[in-house]
Coordinates of C-alpha atoms and ligand atoms in Angstrom, one line a residue:
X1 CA 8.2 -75.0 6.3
X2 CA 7.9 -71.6 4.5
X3 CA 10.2 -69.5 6.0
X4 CA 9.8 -65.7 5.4
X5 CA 12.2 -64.8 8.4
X6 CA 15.2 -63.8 6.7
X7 CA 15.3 -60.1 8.3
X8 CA 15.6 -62.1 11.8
X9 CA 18.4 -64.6 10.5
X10 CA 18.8 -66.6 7.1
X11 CA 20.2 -70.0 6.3
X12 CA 23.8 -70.7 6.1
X13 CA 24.9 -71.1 2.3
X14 CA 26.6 -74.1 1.7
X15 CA 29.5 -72.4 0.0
X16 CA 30.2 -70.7 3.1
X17 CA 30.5 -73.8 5.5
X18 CA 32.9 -75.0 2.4
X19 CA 35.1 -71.7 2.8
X20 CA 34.7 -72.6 7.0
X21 CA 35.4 -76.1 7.6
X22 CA 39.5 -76.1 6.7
X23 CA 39.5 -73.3 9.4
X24 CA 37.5 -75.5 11.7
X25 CA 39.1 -78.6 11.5
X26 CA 43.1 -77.8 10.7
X27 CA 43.8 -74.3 10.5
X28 CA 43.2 -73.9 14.6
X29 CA 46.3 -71.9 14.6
X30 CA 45.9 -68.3 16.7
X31 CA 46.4 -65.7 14.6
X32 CA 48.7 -63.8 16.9
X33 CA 51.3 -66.6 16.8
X34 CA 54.3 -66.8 15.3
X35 CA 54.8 -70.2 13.7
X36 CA 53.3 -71.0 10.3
X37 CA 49.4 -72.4 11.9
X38 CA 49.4 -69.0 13.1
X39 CA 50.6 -66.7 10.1
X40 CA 48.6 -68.9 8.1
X41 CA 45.2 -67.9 10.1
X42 CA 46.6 -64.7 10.1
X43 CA 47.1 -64.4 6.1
X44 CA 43.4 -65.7 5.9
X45 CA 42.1 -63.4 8.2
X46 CA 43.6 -60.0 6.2
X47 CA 42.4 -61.3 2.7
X48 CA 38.8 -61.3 4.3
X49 CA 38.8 -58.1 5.7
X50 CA 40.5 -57.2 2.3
X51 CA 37.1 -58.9 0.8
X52 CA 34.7 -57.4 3.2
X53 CA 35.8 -53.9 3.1
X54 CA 35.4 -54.3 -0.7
X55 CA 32.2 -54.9 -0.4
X56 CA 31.5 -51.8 1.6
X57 CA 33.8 -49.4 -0.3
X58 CA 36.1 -49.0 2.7
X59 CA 40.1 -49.5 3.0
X60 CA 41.1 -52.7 5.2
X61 CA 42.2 -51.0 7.8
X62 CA 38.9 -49.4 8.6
X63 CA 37.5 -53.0 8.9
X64 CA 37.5 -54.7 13.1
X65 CA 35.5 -58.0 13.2
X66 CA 33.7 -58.5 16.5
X67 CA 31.1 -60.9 17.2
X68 CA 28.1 -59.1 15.3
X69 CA 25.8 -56.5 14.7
X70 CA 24.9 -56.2 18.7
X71 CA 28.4 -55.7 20.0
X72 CA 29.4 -53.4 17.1
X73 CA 26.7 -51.0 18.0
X74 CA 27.3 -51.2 21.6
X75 CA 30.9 -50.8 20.7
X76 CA 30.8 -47.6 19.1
X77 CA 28.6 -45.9 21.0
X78 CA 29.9 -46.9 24.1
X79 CA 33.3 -46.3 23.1
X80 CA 32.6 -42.7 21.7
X81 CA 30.1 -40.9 23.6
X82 CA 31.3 -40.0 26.9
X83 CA 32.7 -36.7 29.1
X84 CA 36.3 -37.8 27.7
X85 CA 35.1 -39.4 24.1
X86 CA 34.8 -38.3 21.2
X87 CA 30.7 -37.6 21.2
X88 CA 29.5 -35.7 23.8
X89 CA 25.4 -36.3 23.5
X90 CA 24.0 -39.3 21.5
X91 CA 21.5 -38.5 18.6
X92 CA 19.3 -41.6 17.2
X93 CA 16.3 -42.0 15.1
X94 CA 12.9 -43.1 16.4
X95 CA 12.9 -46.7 14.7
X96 CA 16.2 -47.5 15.7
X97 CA 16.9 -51.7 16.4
X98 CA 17.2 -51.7 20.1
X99 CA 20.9 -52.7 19.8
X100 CA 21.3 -49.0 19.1
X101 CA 18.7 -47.3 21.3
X102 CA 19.8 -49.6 24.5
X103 CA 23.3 -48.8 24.5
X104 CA 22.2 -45.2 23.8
X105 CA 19.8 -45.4 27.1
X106 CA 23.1 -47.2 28.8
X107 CA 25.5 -43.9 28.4
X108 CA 21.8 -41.7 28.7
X109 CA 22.3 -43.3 32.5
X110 CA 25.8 -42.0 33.1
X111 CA 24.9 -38.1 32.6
X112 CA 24.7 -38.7 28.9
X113 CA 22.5 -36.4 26.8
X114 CA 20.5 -38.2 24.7
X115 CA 17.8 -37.4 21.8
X116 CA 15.4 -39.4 19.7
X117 CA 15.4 -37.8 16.1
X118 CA 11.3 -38.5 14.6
X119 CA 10.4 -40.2 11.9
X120 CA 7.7 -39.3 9.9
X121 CA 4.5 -41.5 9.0
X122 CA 6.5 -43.0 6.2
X123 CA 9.3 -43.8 8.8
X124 CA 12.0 -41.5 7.1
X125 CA 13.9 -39.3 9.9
X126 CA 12.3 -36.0 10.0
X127 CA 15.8 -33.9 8.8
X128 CA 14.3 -30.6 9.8
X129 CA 13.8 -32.1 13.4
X130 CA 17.8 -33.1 13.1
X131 CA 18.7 -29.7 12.1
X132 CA 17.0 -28.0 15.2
X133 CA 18.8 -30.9 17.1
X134 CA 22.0 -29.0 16.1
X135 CA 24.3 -32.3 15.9
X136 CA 27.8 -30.7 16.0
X137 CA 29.6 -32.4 18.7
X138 CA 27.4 -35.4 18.7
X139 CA 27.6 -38.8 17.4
X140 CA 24.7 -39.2 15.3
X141 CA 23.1 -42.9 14.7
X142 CA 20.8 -43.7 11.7
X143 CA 20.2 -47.0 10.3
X144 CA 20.4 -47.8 6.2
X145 CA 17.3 -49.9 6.3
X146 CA 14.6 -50.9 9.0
X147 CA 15.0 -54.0 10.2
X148 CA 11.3 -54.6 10.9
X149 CA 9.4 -52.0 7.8
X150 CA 12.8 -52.2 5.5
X151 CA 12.6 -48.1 5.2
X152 CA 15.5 -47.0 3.9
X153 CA 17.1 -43.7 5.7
X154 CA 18.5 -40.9 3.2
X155 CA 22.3 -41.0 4.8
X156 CA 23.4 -38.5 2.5
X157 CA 21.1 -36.2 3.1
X158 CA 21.5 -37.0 6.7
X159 CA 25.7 -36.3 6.3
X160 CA 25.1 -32.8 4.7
X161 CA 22.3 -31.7 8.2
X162 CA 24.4 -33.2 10.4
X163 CA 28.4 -32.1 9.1
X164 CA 30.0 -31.1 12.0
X165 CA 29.0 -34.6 13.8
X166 CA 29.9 -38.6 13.9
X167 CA 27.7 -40.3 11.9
X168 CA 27.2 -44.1 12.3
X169 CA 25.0 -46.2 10.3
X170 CA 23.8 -49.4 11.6
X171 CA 23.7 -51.3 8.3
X172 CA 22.9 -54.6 9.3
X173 CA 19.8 -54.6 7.5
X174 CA 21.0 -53.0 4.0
X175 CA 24.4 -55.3 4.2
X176 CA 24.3 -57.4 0.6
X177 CA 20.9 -56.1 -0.1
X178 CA 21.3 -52.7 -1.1
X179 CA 24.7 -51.3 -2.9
X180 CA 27.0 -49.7 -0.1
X181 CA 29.7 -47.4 -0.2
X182 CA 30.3 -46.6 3.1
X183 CA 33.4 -44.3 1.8
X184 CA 31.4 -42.2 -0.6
X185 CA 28.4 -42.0 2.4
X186 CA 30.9 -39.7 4.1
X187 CA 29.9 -41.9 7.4
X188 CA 32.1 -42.0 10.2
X189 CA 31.2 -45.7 11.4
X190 CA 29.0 -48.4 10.5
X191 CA 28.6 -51.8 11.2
X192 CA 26.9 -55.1 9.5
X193 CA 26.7 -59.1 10.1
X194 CA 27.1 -62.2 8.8
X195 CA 23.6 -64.1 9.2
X196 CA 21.5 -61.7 7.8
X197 CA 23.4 -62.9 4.5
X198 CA 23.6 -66.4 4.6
X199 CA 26.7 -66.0 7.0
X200 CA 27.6 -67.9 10.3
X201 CA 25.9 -66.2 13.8
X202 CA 28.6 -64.8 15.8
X203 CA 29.9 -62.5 13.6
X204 CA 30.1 -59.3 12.1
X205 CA 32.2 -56.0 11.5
X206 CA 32.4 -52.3 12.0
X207 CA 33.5 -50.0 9.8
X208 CA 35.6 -47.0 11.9
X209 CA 36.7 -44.4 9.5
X210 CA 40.1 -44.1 8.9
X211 CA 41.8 -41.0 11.2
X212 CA 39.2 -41.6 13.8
X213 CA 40.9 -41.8 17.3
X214 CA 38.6 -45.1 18.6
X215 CA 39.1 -46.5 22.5
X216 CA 38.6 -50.2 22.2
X217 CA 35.4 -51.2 24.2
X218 CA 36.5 -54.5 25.5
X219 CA 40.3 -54.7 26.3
X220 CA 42.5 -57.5 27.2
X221 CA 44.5 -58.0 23.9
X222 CA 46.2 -56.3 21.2
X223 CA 44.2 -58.2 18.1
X224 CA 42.0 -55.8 15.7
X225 CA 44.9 -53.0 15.9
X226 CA 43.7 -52.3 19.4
X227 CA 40.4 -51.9 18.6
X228 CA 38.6 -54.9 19.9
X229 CA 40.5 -57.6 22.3
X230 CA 40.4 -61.5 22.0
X231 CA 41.1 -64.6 19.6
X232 CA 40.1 -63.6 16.5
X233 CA 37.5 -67.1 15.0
X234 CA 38.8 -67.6 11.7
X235 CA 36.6 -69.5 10.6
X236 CA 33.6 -67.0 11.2
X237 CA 35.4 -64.3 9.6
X238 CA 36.2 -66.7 7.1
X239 CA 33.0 -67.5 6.4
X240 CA 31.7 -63.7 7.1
X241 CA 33.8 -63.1 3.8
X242 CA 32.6 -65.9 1.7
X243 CA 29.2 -64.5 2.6
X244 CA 29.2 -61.0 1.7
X245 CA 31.1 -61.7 -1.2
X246 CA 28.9 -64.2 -2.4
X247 CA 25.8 -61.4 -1.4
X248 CA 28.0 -58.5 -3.2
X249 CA 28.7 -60.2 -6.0
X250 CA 25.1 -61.3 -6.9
X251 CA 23.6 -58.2 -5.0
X252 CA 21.5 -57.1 -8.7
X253 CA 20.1 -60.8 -9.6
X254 CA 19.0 -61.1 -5.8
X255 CA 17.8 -58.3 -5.7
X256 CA 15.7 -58.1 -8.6
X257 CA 14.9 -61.8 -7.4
X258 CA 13.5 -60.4 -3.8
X259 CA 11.7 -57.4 -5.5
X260 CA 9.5 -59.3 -7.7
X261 CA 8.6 -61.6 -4.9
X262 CA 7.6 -58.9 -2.2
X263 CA 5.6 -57.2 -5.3
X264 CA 3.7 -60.4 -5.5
X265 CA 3.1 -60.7 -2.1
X266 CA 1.8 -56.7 -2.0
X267 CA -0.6 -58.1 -5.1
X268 CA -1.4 -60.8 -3.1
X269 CA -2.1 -59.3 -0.2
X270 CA -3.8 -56.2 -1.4
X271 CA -6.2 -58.6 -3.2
X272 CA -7.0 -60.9 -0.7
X273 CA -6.9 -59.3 3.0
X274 CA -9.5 -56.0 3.2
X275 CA -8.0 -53.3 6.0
X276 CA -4.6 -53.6 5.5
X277 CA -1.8 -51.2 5.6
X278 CA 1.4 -51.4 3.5
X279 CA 4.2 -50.0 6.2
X280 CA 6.4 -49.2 4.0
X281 CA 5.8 -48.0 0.2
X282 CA 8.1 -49.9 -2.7
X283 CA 9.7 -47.3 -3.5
X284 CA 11.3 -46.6 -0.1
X285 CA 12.2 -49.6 1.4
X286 CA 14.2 -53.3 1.3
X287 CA 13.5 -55.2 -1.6
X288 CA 13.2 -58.3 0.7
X289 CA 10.2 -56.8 3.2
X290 CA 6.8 -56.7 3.3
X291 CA 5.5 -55.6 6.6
X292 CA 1.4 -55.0 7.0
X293 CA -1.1 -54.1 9.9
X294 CA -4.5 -54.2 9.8
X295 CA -6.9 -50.7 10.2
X296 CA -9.3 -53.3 12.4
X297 CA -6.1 -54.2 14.5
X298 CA -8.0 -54.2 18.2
X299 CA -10.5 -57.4 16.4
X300 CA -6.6 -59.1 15.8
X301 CA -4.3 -60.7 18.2
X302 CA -0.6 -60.7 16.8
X303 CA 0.5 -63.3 18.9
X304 CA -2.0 -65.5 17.6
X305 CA -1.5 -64.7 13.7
X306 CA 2.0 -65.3 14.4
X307 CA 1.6 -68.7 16.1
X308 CA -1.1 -69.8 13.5
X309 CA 1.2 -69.0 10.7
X310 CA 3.4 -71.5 12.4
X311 CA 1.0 -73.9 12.9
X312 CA 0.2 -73.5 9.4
X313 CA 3.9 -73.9 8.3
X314 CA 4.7 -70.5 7.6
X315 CA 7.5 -68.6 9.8
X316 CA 7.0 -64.9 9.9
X317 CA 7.1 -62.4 12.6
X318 CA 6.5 -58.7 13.6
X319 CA 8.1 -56.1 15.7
X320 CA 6.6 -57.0 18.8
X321 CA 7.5 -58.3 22.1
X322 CA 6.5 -60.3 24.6
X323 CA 6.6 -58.4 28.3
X324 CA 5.8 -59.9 31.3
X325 CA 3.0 -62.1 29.3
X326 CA 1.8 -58.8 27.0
X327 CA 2.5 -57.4 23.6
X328 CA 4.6 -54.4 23.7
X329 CA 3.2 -52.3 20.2
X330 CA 6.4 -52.6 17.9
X331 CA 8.2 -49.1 19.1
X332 CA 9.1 -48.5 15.1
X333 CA 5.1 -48.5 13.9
X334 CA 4.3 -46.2 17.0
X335 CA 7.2 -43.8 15.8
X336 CA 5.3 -44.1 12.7
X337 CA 2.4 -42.8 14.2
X338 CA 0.0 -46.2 13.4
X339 CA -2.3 -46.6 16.8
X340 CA -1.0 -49.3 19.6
X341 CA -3.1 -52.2 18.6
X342 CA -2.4 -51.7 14.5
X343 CA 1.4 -51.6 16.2
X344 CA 0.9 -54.8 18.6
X345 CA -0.6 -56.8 15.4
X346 CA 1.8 -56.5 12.4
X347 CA 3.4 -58.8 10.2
X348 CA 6.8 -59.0 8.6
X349 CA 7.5 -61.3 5.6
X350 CA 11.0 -61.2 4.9
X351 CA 12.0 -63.5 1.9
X352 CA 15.8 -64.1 0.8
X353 CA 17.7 -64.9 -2.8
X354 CA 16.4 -68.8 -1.7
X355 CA 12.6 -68.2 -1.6
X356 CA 10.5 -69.1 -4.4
X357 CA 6.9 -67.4 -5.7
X358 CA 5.3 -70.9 -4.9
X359 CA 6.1 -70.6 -1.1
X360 CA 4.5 -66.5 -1.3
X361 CA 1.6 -67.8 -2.9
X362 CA 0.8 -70.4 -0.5
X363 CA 2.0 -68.0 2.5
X364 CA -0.5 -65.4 1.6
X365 CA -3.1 -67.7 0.8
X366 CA -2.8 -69.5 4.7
X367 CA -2.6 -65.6 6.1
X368 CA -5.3 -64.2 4.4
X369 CA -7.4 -67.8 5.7
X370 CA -5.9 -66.6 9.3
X371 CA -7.0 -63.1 9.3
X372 CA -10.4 -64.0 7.9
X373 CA -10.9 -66.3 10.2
X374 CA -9.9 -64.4 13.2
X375 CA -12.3 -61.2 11.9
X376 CA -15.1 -63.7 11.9
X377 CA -14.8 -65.0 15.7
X378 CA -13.6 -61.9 16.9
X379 CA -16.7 -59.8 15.2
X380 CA -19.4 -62.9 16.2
Ligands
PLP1 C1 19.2 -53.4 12.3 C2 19.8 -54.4 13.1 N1 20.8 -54.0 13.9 C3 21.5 -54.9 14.7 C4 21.1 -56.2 14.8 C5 21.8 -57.2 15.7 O1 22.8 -57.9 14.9 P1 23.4 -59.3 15.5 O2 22.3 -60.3 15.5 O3 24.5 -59.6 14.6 O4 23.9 -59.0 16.9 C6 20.0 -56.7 14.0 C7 19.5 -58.1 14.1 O5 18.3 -58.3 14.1 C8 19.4 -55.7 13.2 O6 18.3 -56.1 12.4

């Protein structure tokens, strides 16, 4: 099997299940307790969020581990916006990961103000639209990178428009990919997770600034300094550590790694498959995405490309989904402006440190066959 999936999930590294097992099998100790199993879990469990905040240019105490990029979003927005929080109206951009736009819909549903921010064609949020928005008072969410296109969002720029408000970045995308530094960002909150770099599923972090009054979303303990109730699992927050450190550490050879191989499969593709459209330019985006449509897109099913990849050995996939048995246009093109079928037909290669220019050539080589194929039946 090729696997160009990595922006959905990515293999566990065996140095990580090395840093885990001792934590599985022997140090089963709770945290919380009092005897040495327990400060020993405990001691394990500060020198990784001493580790992980590292790697995001944060202070330790800024770091609460939760169980991934899903709750952390719903966490903060749900925790923050509200008549008695600290945001009174939500703000988010267009392409957003649906972690982030459903909890914003959730608190939209209590009496909640909430506004979509657009992105333009290249799928950069439009800051002039922000502006008008007039954010003070808001909280303000804007991912790092694109989980479907790998844009990249100018959060700088975004902190100067939008001063008077919380800003949270959902940076589960740019995590170990892209050098962060959530501290010199100026961002109020963000949030990342551990199997998007060769971490265990089931965990992940947000950052919550320091000096920021936050009401724990899920009560019932007093772990995470309040912040976030329950058991804390060593061993993934353990291994969360191992992980980033092992991504942070290597972030400039990987990188350069995963840049040449999306520019070969931009070559590749450019050379080989006629009508297609590149959905996010070099320059602007992930080094480990390459996301196309096609300008003939109503001749194309996406499903099928998808499923014929698979058949074909290669595991890809696009923004779309499956409702009540039809494609739903991925919501990020549309923002983009790209027509609903070009939007209902994409495809995202997303290639990690582990993937190798053999497995691009072939992958191309079988997708270009696909799409050939398909233009022939579909145009006979
Ligand atoms: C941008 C983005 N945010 C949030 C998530 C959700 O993270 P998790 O799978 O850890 O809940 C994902 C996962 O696909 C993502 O790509």
């Amino acid at each position: 099997m090729i696997y160009l999936d990595n922006s959905a999930t990515t293999p566990i590294d065996e140095a990580v299940v090395d840093a885990m097992l001792p934590w599985l099998r022997d140090g089963y100790g709770n945290a919380s307790s009092q005897y040495g199993l327990g400060r020993a879990a405990r001691v394990a469990i500060e020198d990784a969020r001493s580790s992980v905040a590292e790697c995001l240019g944060a202070h330790p105490a800024e770091i609460i581990f939760t169980s991934g990029g899903t709750e952390s979003n719903n966490a903060i927005i749900k925790s923050c916006v509200g008549p008695s929080g600290l945001a009174r109206r939500v703000l988010h951009g267009a392409t957003e990961h649906h972690a982030i736009i459903h909890p914003c819909q959730d608190v939209e549903a209590l009496g909640i103000r909430r506004h979509e921010i657009p992105v333009d064609t290249r799928g950069v949020v439009d800051l002039d639209a922000l502006a008008a928005l007039d954010a003070p008072s808001s909280l303000v969410c804007v991912m790092a990178a694109n989980n479907e296109t790998g844009v990249l969002q100018p959060l700088s720029a975004i902190r100067e428009v939008c001063k008077g408000a919380l800003l949270h970045t959902d940076a589960v995308q740019a995590f170990g990919k892209i050098p962060l530094n959530l501290t010199a960002l100026g961002v109020d909150f963000a949030t990342v997770s551990a199997h998007k770099i060769h971490g265990p599923k089931g965990v992940g972090a947000m950052f919550i600034r320091k000096g920021i009054d936050f009401k724990a979303h899920q009560t019932g303990g007093s772990q995470e300094r309040n912040r976030r109730a329950g058991t804390e699992p060593t061993a993934l927050i353990v291994g969360m550590a191992a992980a980033a450190k092992r991504a942070v550490d290597a972030i400039e050879e990987r990188s350069a790694h995963c840049r040449r191989l999306t520019t070969l499969a931009r070559e590749r593709i450019a050379a080989s498959i006629p009508n297609v459209r590149f959905n996010c330019v070099a320059e602007l985006g992930l080094p480990t995405i390459v996301n196309i449509s096609f300008t003939d897109a109503e001749h194309l099913d996406g499903e099928a490309i998808l499923q014929l990849l698979d058949l074909n050995g290669v595991a890809a996939s696009n923004g779309s989904a499956c409702v009540s048995g039809t494609m739903q246009p991925s919501h990020v093109l549309v923002a983009m402006g790209r027509p609903a079928a070009e939007a209902r037909a994409a495809v995202r290669l997303s290639v990690s440190y582990r993937t190798t220019e053999e497995e691009i050539i072939s992958a191309v080589a079988i997708l270009a066959n696909i799409i050939r194929e398909m233009r022939v039946i579909t145009h006979n």
